[in-house]
Short mmCIF file of C-alpha atoms and ligand atoms in Angstrom, two decimals:
data_model
loop_
_atom_site.label_atom_id
_atom_site.label_comp_id
_atom_site.label_asym_id
_atom_site.label_seq_id
_atom_site.Cartn_x
_atom_site.Cartn_y
_atom_site.Cartn_z
CA MET A 152 0.00 0.00 0.00
CA THR A 153 2.85 2.36 0.78
CA ASN A 154 4.68 4.24 -1.93
CA GLN A 155 8.08 2.58 -1.91
CA ASN A 156 10.04 5.83 -2.33
CA ASN A 157 8.25 7.36 0.58
CA LYS A 158 8.69 4.29 2.74
CA THR A 159 12.44 4.09 2.31
CA GLU A 160 12.77 7.77 3.17
CA TYR A 161 10.21 8.28 5.91
CA GLN A 162 10.68 5.91 8.79
CA GLY A 163 7.65 6.66 10.99
CA PRO A 164 4.59 4.45 11.54
CA GLU A 165 1.78 4.13 8.99
CA ARG A 166 -1.18 6.22 10.06
CA VAL A 167 -4.46 7.22 8.41
CA PHE A 168 -6.03 10.69 8.67
CA SER A 169 -9.15 12.05 7.02
CA GLY A 170 -12.07 14.34 7.71
CA VAL A 171 -15.54 15.45 6.74
CA GLN A 172 -16.89 18.99 6.93
CA PRO A 173 -19.91 19.66 9.16
CA THR A 174 -21.61 21.69 6.42
CA GLY A 175 -25.12 20.62 5.51
CA GLN A 176 -26.27 17.03 5.57
CA LEU A 177 -24.02 14.09 4.75
CA HIS A 178 -24.80 12.41 1.45
CA LEU A 179 -24.16 9.14 -0.31
CA GLY A 180 -21.01 10.56 -1.98
CA ASN A 181 -19.51 11.29 1.43
CA TYR A 182 -20.36 7.74 2.53
CA LEU A 183 -19.20 5.78 -0.53
CA GLY A 184 -16.25 8.07 -1.39
CA ALA A 185 -14.92 8.43 2.14
CA ILE A 186 -16.66 7.08 5.26
CA LYS A 187 -17.11 3.49 4.03
CA ARG A 188 -13.34 3.31 3.47
CA PHE A 189 -12.65 4.92 6.85
CA VAL A 190 -14.45 1.97 8.44
CA HIS A 191 -12.42 -0.66 6.57
CA LEU A 192 -9.14 1.07 7.30
CA GLN A 193 -9.65 1.02 11.05
CA GLU A 194 -9.17 -2.77 10.81
CA GLU A 195 -5.75 -2.29 9.19
CA MET A 196 -3.99 0.77 10.59
CA GLU A 197 -4.00 3.46 13.26
CA THR A 198 -6.83 5.77 12.16
CA ILE A 199 -7.64 9.38 13.01
CA TYR A 200 -10.92 10.85 11.74
CA CYS A 201 -11.81 14.46 12.22
CA VAL A 202 -14.92 16.60 11.90
CA VAL A 203 -13.27 19.53 10.17
CA ASP A 204 -15.12 22.49 11.64
CA LEU A 205 -12.27 24.94 10.92
CA HIS A 206 -12.66 24.09 7.25
CA ALA A 207 -16.42 24.52 7.49
CA ILE A 208 -16.19 28.22 8.37
CA THR A 209 -14.25 29.04 5.19
CA THR A 210 -17.79 29.62 3.90
CA TRP A 211 -20.55 31.13 6.06
CA GLN A 212 -22.05 28.76 8.62
CA ASP A 213 -24.85 29.65 10.99
CA PRO A 214 -23.25 29.02 14.44
CA LYS A 215 -26.26 27.10 15.80
CA GLU A 216 -26.41 24.87 12.74
CA LEU A 217 -22.66 24.32 12.84
CA HIS A 218 -22.89 23.23 16.47
CA SER A 219 -25.49 20.64 15.65
CA ALA A 220 -23.78 19.54 12.40
CA ILE A 221 -20.55 18.73 14.31
CA ARG A 222 -22.52 16.32 16.50
CA GLU A 223 -24.42 14.95 13.51
CA VAL A 224 -21.29 14.08 11.52
CA THR A 225 -19.87 12.40 14.65
CA ALA A 226 -23.10 10.45 15.10
CA PHE A 227 -22.98 9.27 11.47
CA TYR A 228 -19.29 8.37 11.77
CA ILE A 229 -20.20 6.01 14.61
CA ALA A 230 -23.47 4.83 13.06
CA CYS A 231 -21.65 3.89 9.85
CA GLY A 232 -19.21 1.74 11.79
CA LEU A 233 -16.38 3.84 13.21
CA ASP A 234 -15.48 2.68 16.67
CA PRO A 235 -14.39 5.54 18.94
CA LYS A 236 -12.14 3.17 20.86
CA ARG A 237 -10.34 1.98 17.75
CA SER A 238 -10.26 5.23 15.79
CA ILE A 239 -9.57 8.67 17.19
CA LEU A 240 -12.71 10.76 16.53
CA PHE A 241 -12.70 14.46 17.33
CA ASN A 242 -13.49 17.90 15.97
CA GLN A 243 -10.67 19.96 14.54
CA SER A 244 -11.16 23.18 16.52
CA LYS A 245 -10.41 21.31 19.77
CA VAL A 246 -6.81 20.61 18.73
CA SER A 247 -4.93 23.86 18.26
CA ALA A 248 -2.04 22.16 16.41
CA HIS A 249 -4.16 22.23 13.22
CA ALA A 250 -4.42 26.03 13.16
CA GLU A 251 -0.85 26.60 14.35
CA LEU A 252 0.68 24.29 11.77
CA ALA A 253 -1.59 25.73 9.07
CA TRP A 254 -0.08 29.17 9.70
CA ILE A 255 3.44 27.80 9.29
CA PHE A 256 2.32 26.02 6.10
CA ASN A 257 0.79 29.26 4.80
CA CYS A 258 4.34 30.56 4.91
CA VAL A 259 5.71 27.44 3.17
CA ALA A 260 3.09 27.16 0.38
CA ARG A 261 3.42 29.52 -2.59
CA MET A 262 0.66 31.74 -3.95
CA GLY A 263 1.11 30.16 -7.37
CA TRP A 264 0.39 26.69 -5.96
CA LEU A 265 -2.84 27.82 -4.31
CA ASN A 266 -3.87 29.83 -7.36
CA ARG A 267 -4.07 26.58 -9.30
CA MET A 268 -6.61 24.94 -6.98
CA THR A 269 -9.77 24.20 -8.94
CA GLN A 270 -11.93 23.79 -5.82
CA PHE A 271 -11.25 27.42 -4.84
CA LYS A 272 -12.19 28.55 -8.32
CA ASP A 273 -15.39 26.47 -8.22
CA LYS A 274 -16.43 27.56 -4.74
CA ALA A 275 -15.46 31.23 -5.07
CA GLY A 276 -17.15 31.38 -8.48
CA LYS A 277 -17.36 34.77 -10.13
CA ASN A 278 -17.29 36.57 -6.80
CA ARG A 279 -13.65 35.78 -6.08
CA GLU A 280 -12.85 39.12 -4.45
CA ASN A 281 -15.50 38.42 -1.86
CA ALA A 282 -14.36 34.88 -0.98
CA SER A 283 -12.78 34.47 2.46
CA VAL A 284 -9.00 34.31 2.79
CA GLY A 285 -9.65 31.03 4.63
CA LEU A 286 -11.26 29.52 1.52
CA PHE A 287 -8.15 30.37 -0.48
CA ALA A 288 -5.84 28.93 2.20
CA TYR A 289 -8.03 25.81 2.72
CA PRO A 290 -5.41 23.44 1.25
CA SER A 291 -2.71 24.64 3.71
CA LEU A 292 -5.06 23.78 6.58
CA MET A 293 -5.74 20.40 4.99
CA ALA A 294 -1.98 19.75 4.78
CA ALA A 295 -1.71 20.71 8.45
CA ASP A 296 -4.56 18.33 9.39
CA ILE A 297 -2.70 15.43 7.84
CA LEU A 298 0.85 16.32 8.77
CA ALA A 299 0.12 17.31 12.38
CA TYR A 300 -0.11 13.53 12.84
CA LYS A 301 2.53 12.63 10.24
CA ALA A 302 -0.25 10.65 8.58
CA THR A 303 0.95 8.49 5.71
CA HIS A 304 -2.41 7.59 4.10
CA VAL A 305 -5.45 9.76 3.37
CA PRO A 306 -8.71 8.19 2.16
CA VAL A 307 -10.69 10.82 0.23
CA GLY A 308 -13.04 11.13 -2.72
CA ASP A 309 -11.65 11.93 -6.14
CA ASP A 310 -12.47 15.65 -5.74
CA GLN A 311 -9.74 15.99 -3.11
CA LYS A 312 -6.91 14.63 -5.29
CA GLN A 313 -5.46 18.04 -6.14
CA HIS A 314 -5.45 19.14 -2.49
CA LEU A 315 -3.63 15.95 -1.54
CA GLU A 316 -0.97 16.63 -4.16
CA LEU A 317 -0.53 20.09 -2.66
CA SER A 318 -0.13 18.54 0.83
CA ARG A 319 2.70 16.43 -0.57
CA ASP A 320 4.31 19.54 -2.10
CA ILE A 321 4.08 21.38 1.21
CA ALA A 322 5.57 18.41 3.11
CA GLN A 323 8.40 18.17 0.58
CA LYS A 324 9.17 21.90 0.68
CA PHE A 325 9.11 21.93 4.48
CA ASN A 326 11.52 18.96 4.49
CA ASN A 327 13.79 20.74 2.01
CA ASP A 328 13.66 24.14 3.74
CA PHE A 329 13.98 23.09 7.37
CA GLY A 330 14.80 19.37 7.52
CA SER A 331 18.06 19.80 5.67
CA LEU A 332 19.30 22.11 8.45
CA ARG A 333 19.34 19.26 10.93
CA PRO A 334 20.82 15.80 10.28
CA GLY A 335 18.13 13.13 10.21
CA ALA A 336 15.28 15.61 9.61
CA GLU A 337 15.43 15.52 5.78
CA HIS A 338 12.39 13.29 5.81
CA PHE A 339 10.69 14.91 8.79
CA PHE A 340 7.24 14.74 7.19
CA PRO A 341 6.01 11.77 5.17
CA LEU A 342 4.62 12.53 1.72
CA PRO A 343 1.03 11.45 2.40
CA GLU A 344 -0.51 9.03 -0.05
CA PRO A 345 -4.06 9.53 -1.28
CA LEU A 346 -6.30 6.45 -1.07
CA ILE A 347 -8.84 7.28 -3.75
CA ALA A 348 -9.44 4.05 -5.63
CA GLY A 349 -12.57 3.00 -3.72
CA PRO A 350 -15.67 1.46 -5.29
CA ALA A 351 -17.21 4.89 -5.92
CA PRO A 352 -14.55 7.63 -5.71
CA ARG A 353 -16.88 10.11 -7.47
CA VAL A 354 -20.61 9.66 -6.96
CA MET A 355 -22.47 11.88 -9.39
CA SER A 356 -25.62 13.97 -9.03
CA LEU A 357 -28.86 12.03 -9.49
CA ARG A 358 -30.10 14.72 -11.86
CA ASP A 359 -26.96 15.35 -13.93
CA GLY A 360 -24.36 12.64 -14.49
CA SER A 361 -21.69 15.21 -15.33
CA LYS A 362 -21.74 16.88 -11.88
CA LYS A 363 -20.59 15.35 -8.61
CA MET A 364 -23.11 14.73 -5.85
CA SER A 365 -22.54 17.66 -3.53
CA LYS A 366 -23.95 19.19 -0.35
CA SER A 367 -24.03 22.61 -1.93
CA ASP A 368 -26.22 21.73 -4.93
CA PRO A 369 -29.42 23.78 -4.45
CA SER A 370 -31.67 20.80 -5.29
CA ASP A 371 -32.22 18.07 -2.69
CA MET A 372 -33.24 15.70 -5.49
CA THR A 373 -29.62 15.58 -6.73
CA ARG A 374 -28.37 13.71 -3.69
CA ILE A 375 -29.30 10.99 -1.23
CA HIS A 376 -28.86 12.19 2.33
CA LEU A 377 -27.81 9.64 4.92
CA SER A 378 -30.66 11.04 7.00
CA ASP A 379 -33.35 10.54 4.30
CA SER A 380 -36.49 8.61 5.19
CA ASP A 381 -37.10 5.31 3.36
CA ASP A 382 -39.75 7.03 1.25
CA ASP A 383 -37.44 9.90 0.28
CA LEU A 384 -34.67 7.48 -0.61
CA ALA A 385 -36.96 5.49 -2.88
CA LYS A 386 -38.47 8.65 -4.41
CA LYS A 387 -35.07 10.17 -5.23
CA ILE A 388 -33.93 6.95 -6.91
CA ARG A 389 -37.21 6.61 -8.79
CA LYS A 390 -36.86 10.17 -10.11
CA ALA A 391 -33.14 9.90 -10.88
CA ARG A 392 -32.38 10.91 -14.45
CA THR A 393 -31.64 8.02 -16.83
CA ASP A 394 -31.57 7.38 -20.57
CA PRO A 395 -34.14 5.34 -22.51
CA GLU A 396 -31.86 2.32 -23.21
CA ALA A 397 -31.88 -0.96 -21.30
CA LEU A 398 -28.87 -1.73 -19.09
CA PRO A 399 -25.91 -3.32 -20.87
CA SER A 400 -24.60 -6.70 -19.75
CA GLU A 401 -21.00 -5.48 -19.27
CA SER A 402 -19.54 -2.30 -17.78
CA ALA A 403 -17.92 -1.33 -21.12
CA GLY A 404 -21.49 -0.70 -22.35
CA LEU A 405 -21.89 2.14 -19.80
CA LYS A 406 -19.49 4.37 -21.76
CA ASP A 407 -21.12 7.72 -22.64
CA ARG A 408 -24.08 6.87 -20.40
CA PRO A 409 -23.09 8.87 -17.26
CA GLU A 410 -26.43 8.59 -15.43
CA ALA A 411 -26.67 4.84 -16.03
CA GLU A 412 -23.06 4.40 -14.99
CA ASN A 413 -23.66 6.37 -11.80
CA LEU A 414 -26.62 4.23 -10.72
CA VAL A 415 -24.78 1.00 -11.48
CA THR A 416 -21.70 2.27 -9.60
CA ILE A 417 -23.86 3.12 -6.59
CA PHE A 418 -25.49 -0.32 -6.68
CA ALA A 419 -22.12 -2.07 -6.93
CA ALA A 420 -20.57 0.01 -4.15
CA LEU A 421 -23.50 -0.52 -1.78
CA ALA A 422 -23.57 -4.26 -2.48
CA ASP A 423 -19.76 -4.72 -2.41
CA ARG A 424 -19.95 -6.18 -5.89
CA THR A 425 -18.23 -5.24 -9.14
CA LYS A 426 -20.14 -3.35 -11.84
CA ASP A 427 -19.75 -6.32 -14.18
CA ASP A 428 -21.22 -8.60 -11.57
CA VAL A 429 -24.23 -6.28 -11.11
CA LEU A 430 -24.69 -6.08 -14.89
CA SER A 431 -24.51 -9.84 -15.24
CA GLU A 432 -27.71 -9.81 -13.16
CA PHE A 433 -29.41 -6.73 -14.64
CA GLY A 434 -28.07 -6.63 -18.22
CA GLY A 435 -31.02 -6.18 -20.60
CA ALA A 436 -33.28 -4.86 -17.81
CA GLN A 437 -35.04 -1.50 -18.07
CA PHE A 438 -34.51 1.15 -15.39
CA SER A 439 -38.10 0.53 -14.31
CA ALA A 440 -36.86 -2.84 -13.00
CA PHE A 441 -33.40 -1.74 -11.84
CA LYS A 442 -34.44 1.32 -9.85
CA PRO A 443 -36.71 -0.51 -7.38
CA ALA A 444 -33.91 -3.04 -6.74
CA LEU A 445 -31.48 -0.17 -6.13
CA ALA A 446 -33.99 1.58 -3.84
CA ASP A 447 -34.43 -1.62 -1.79
CA LEU A 448 -30.67 -2.03 -1.50
CA ALA A 449 -30.17 1.63 -0.53
CA VAL A 450 -32.87 1.42 2.15
CA ALA A 451 -31.51 -1.87 3.52
CA THR A 452 -27.97 -0.43 3.72
CA LEU A 453 -28.58 3.16 4.77
CA ALA A 454 -31.67 3.02 7.02
CA PRO A 455 -29.78 1.29 9.89
CA PHE A 456 -27.15 4.08 9.79
CA ARG A 457 -29.86 6.74 9.93
CA ASP A 458 -31.69 5.04 12.79
CA LYS A 459 -28.49 4.53 14.80
CA ALA A 460 -27.40 8.14 14.19
CA GLU A 461 -30.80 9.39 15.41
CA GLU A 462 -30.41 7.33 18.55
CA LEU A 463 -26.93 8.77 19.16
CA MET A 464 -28.12 12.32 18.50
CA ALA A 465 -30.63 11.89 21.30
CA ALA A 466 -27.67 11.68 23.72
CA PRO A 467 -25.56 14.77 22.81
CA ASP A 468 -23.55 14.62 26.05
CA GLU A 469 -22.23 11.22 25.07
CA ILE A 470 -21.22 12.55 21.63
CA ASP A 471 -19.45 15.48 23.30
CA ARG A 472 -17.65 13.08 25.61
CA ILE A 473 -16.44 11.01 22.64
CA LEU A 474 -15.18 14.16 20.90
CA GLU A 475 -13.41 15.34 24.07
CA ASP A 476 -11.74 11.98 24.56
CA GLY A 477 -10.70 11.85 20.89
CA ALA A 478 -9.31 15.38 21.07
CA ALA A 479 -7.14 14.49 24.08
CA ARG A 480 -5.75 11.46 22.20
CA ALA A 481 -5.21 13.59 19.08
CA ARG A 482 -3.35 16.27 21.06
CA ALA A 483 -1.08 13.60 22.55
CA ILE A 484 0.13 12.79 19.01
CA ALA A 485 0.06 16.25 17.43
CA ASP A 486 1.55 18.41 20.19
CA PRO A 487 5.03 16.78 20.24
CA ILE A 488 5.15 16.89 16.41
CA LEU A 489 4.22 20.58 16.47
CA ALA A 490 6.88 21.24 19.14
CA GLU A 491 9.50 19.72 16.82
CA VAL A 492 8.21 21.78 13.90
CA LYS A 493 8.51 24.97 15.95
CA ASP A 494 12.03 24.04 16.91
CA LEU A 495 12.98 23.33 13.28
CA VAL A 496 11.50 26.67 12.19
CA GLY A 497 13.54 28.49 14.85
CA PHE A 498 10.92 29.46 17.40
CA ILE A 499 12.06 29.53 21.05
N1 AQP B 242 -19.75 13.06 -4.81
C1 AQP B 242 -18.77 12.50 -4.11
N2 AQP B 242 -18.29 11.29 -4.45
C2 AQP B 242 -17.31 10.70 -3.73
N3 AQP B 242 -16.74 11.28 -2.66
C3 AQP B 242 -17.18 12.50 -2.27
N4 AQP B 242 -16.85 13.32 -1.27
C4 AQP B 242 -17.61 14.43 -1.32
N5 AQP B 242 -18.46 14.37 -2.37
C5 AQP B 242 -18.21 13.17 -2.98
C6 AQP B 242 -15.82 13.01 -0.28
O1 AQP B 242 -16.41 13.10 1.01
C7 AQP B 242 -15.39 13.51 1.93
C8 AQP B 242 -15.92 14.61 2.78
O2 AQP B 242 -16.23 15.73 1.98
P1 AQP B 242 -16.39 17.14 2.66
O3 AQP B 242 -17.68 17.25 3.33
O4 AQP B 242 -15.24 17.42 3.50
O5 AQP B 242 -16.28 18.19 1.52
P2 AQP B 242 -16.73 18.26 0.06
O6 AQP B 242 -15.87 17.39 -0.79
O7 AQP B 242 -16.65 19.68 -0.24
O8 AQP B 242 -18.22 17.70 0.07
P3 AQP B 242 -19.37 18.22 -0.84
O9 AQP B 242 -20.59 17.51 -0.56
O10 AQP B 242 -18.95 18.21 -2.25
O11 AQP B 242 -19.55 19.70 -0.33
P4 AQP B 242 -19.64 20.97 -1.19
O12 AQP B 242 -20.95 20.90 -1.87
O13 AQP B 242 -19.57 22.06 -0.19
O14 AQP B 242 -18.49 20.95 -2.15
C9 AQP B 242 -14.16 13.91 1.11
O15 AQP B 242 -13.21 12.85 1.16
C10 AQP B 242 -14.71 14.05 -0.28
O16 AQP B 242 -13.74 13.75 -1.26
#
């Protein structure tokens, strides 16, 4: 799993870090692109999963809604299978190393690097002058999230690939600038590896197969929320855009059929099957037969997460306790790393 070059150079332990923003409701893309993999990885490595509330405020968040969304993401983390004893679960603002290291990385990263980030361009849109400075510097904070723990592996959806590459550039430049001044510190930070090749690294909108499923799409019908009722789940799948053709019997036949490909990908990812395997069952079927089967599968898989998350949300003190405990364990890893960084940079 580890990049061989990185492994020979960086000698620290393998460690996973990732996060989800508490902005709006979690959707199927967040689950299949990220959280489902988080759960598998906790069986294999040390895992640290964060609710990235500092990232959330790079765009306006109502404070009351943010408060409740932090708990909700935590509840879904646990409901989907993350074990707070096995994985470290916490919210980012509780561990000051993230913000402190992000500042240092703002001084390592170059304007030209950040100027190339497509997510900033997409999110700032035409009104770039009015975007927050935090939105522009988002990738430096993301690098800090990962490197505050010297994490070696980062499971994310495909949309985060460019930010991960920037994290590697920041780690490399920090190593070059500061590590070379002290023997043995040339490989102070690992170059974190993205883990993107999941079963559904880019889940697309249910209404437009060329756009990714996203929290910020104005229409609810474009995405399946993890909190949707069974009826809403089934309705959204029933109304998902498709083409008039029957399903092909092999995945090669999905080429140039983005909506069909998306639904088959979702089915395969939810069922832990390959697309070819799904098509060997449904090849030749019309969407009128496939959609109800997908709706049943989605309800059977997602409804238990929703119900468990609701149960957890009814005990907010327990969620807060889990976050507090996770933050203490996170600080125990990050604080000594940050102390070394400060020393390397020359702070007293
Ligand atoms: N459509 C998607 N398919 C696969 N993975 C996805 N992710 C997000 N959308 C998809 C992955 O989910 C993780 C958490 O994402 P996030 O909440 O931190 O931020 P995001 O990528 O900005 O999520 P959204 O829904 O797309 O929000 P908006 O609408 O604000 O842009 C990440 O690993 C992400 O890759």
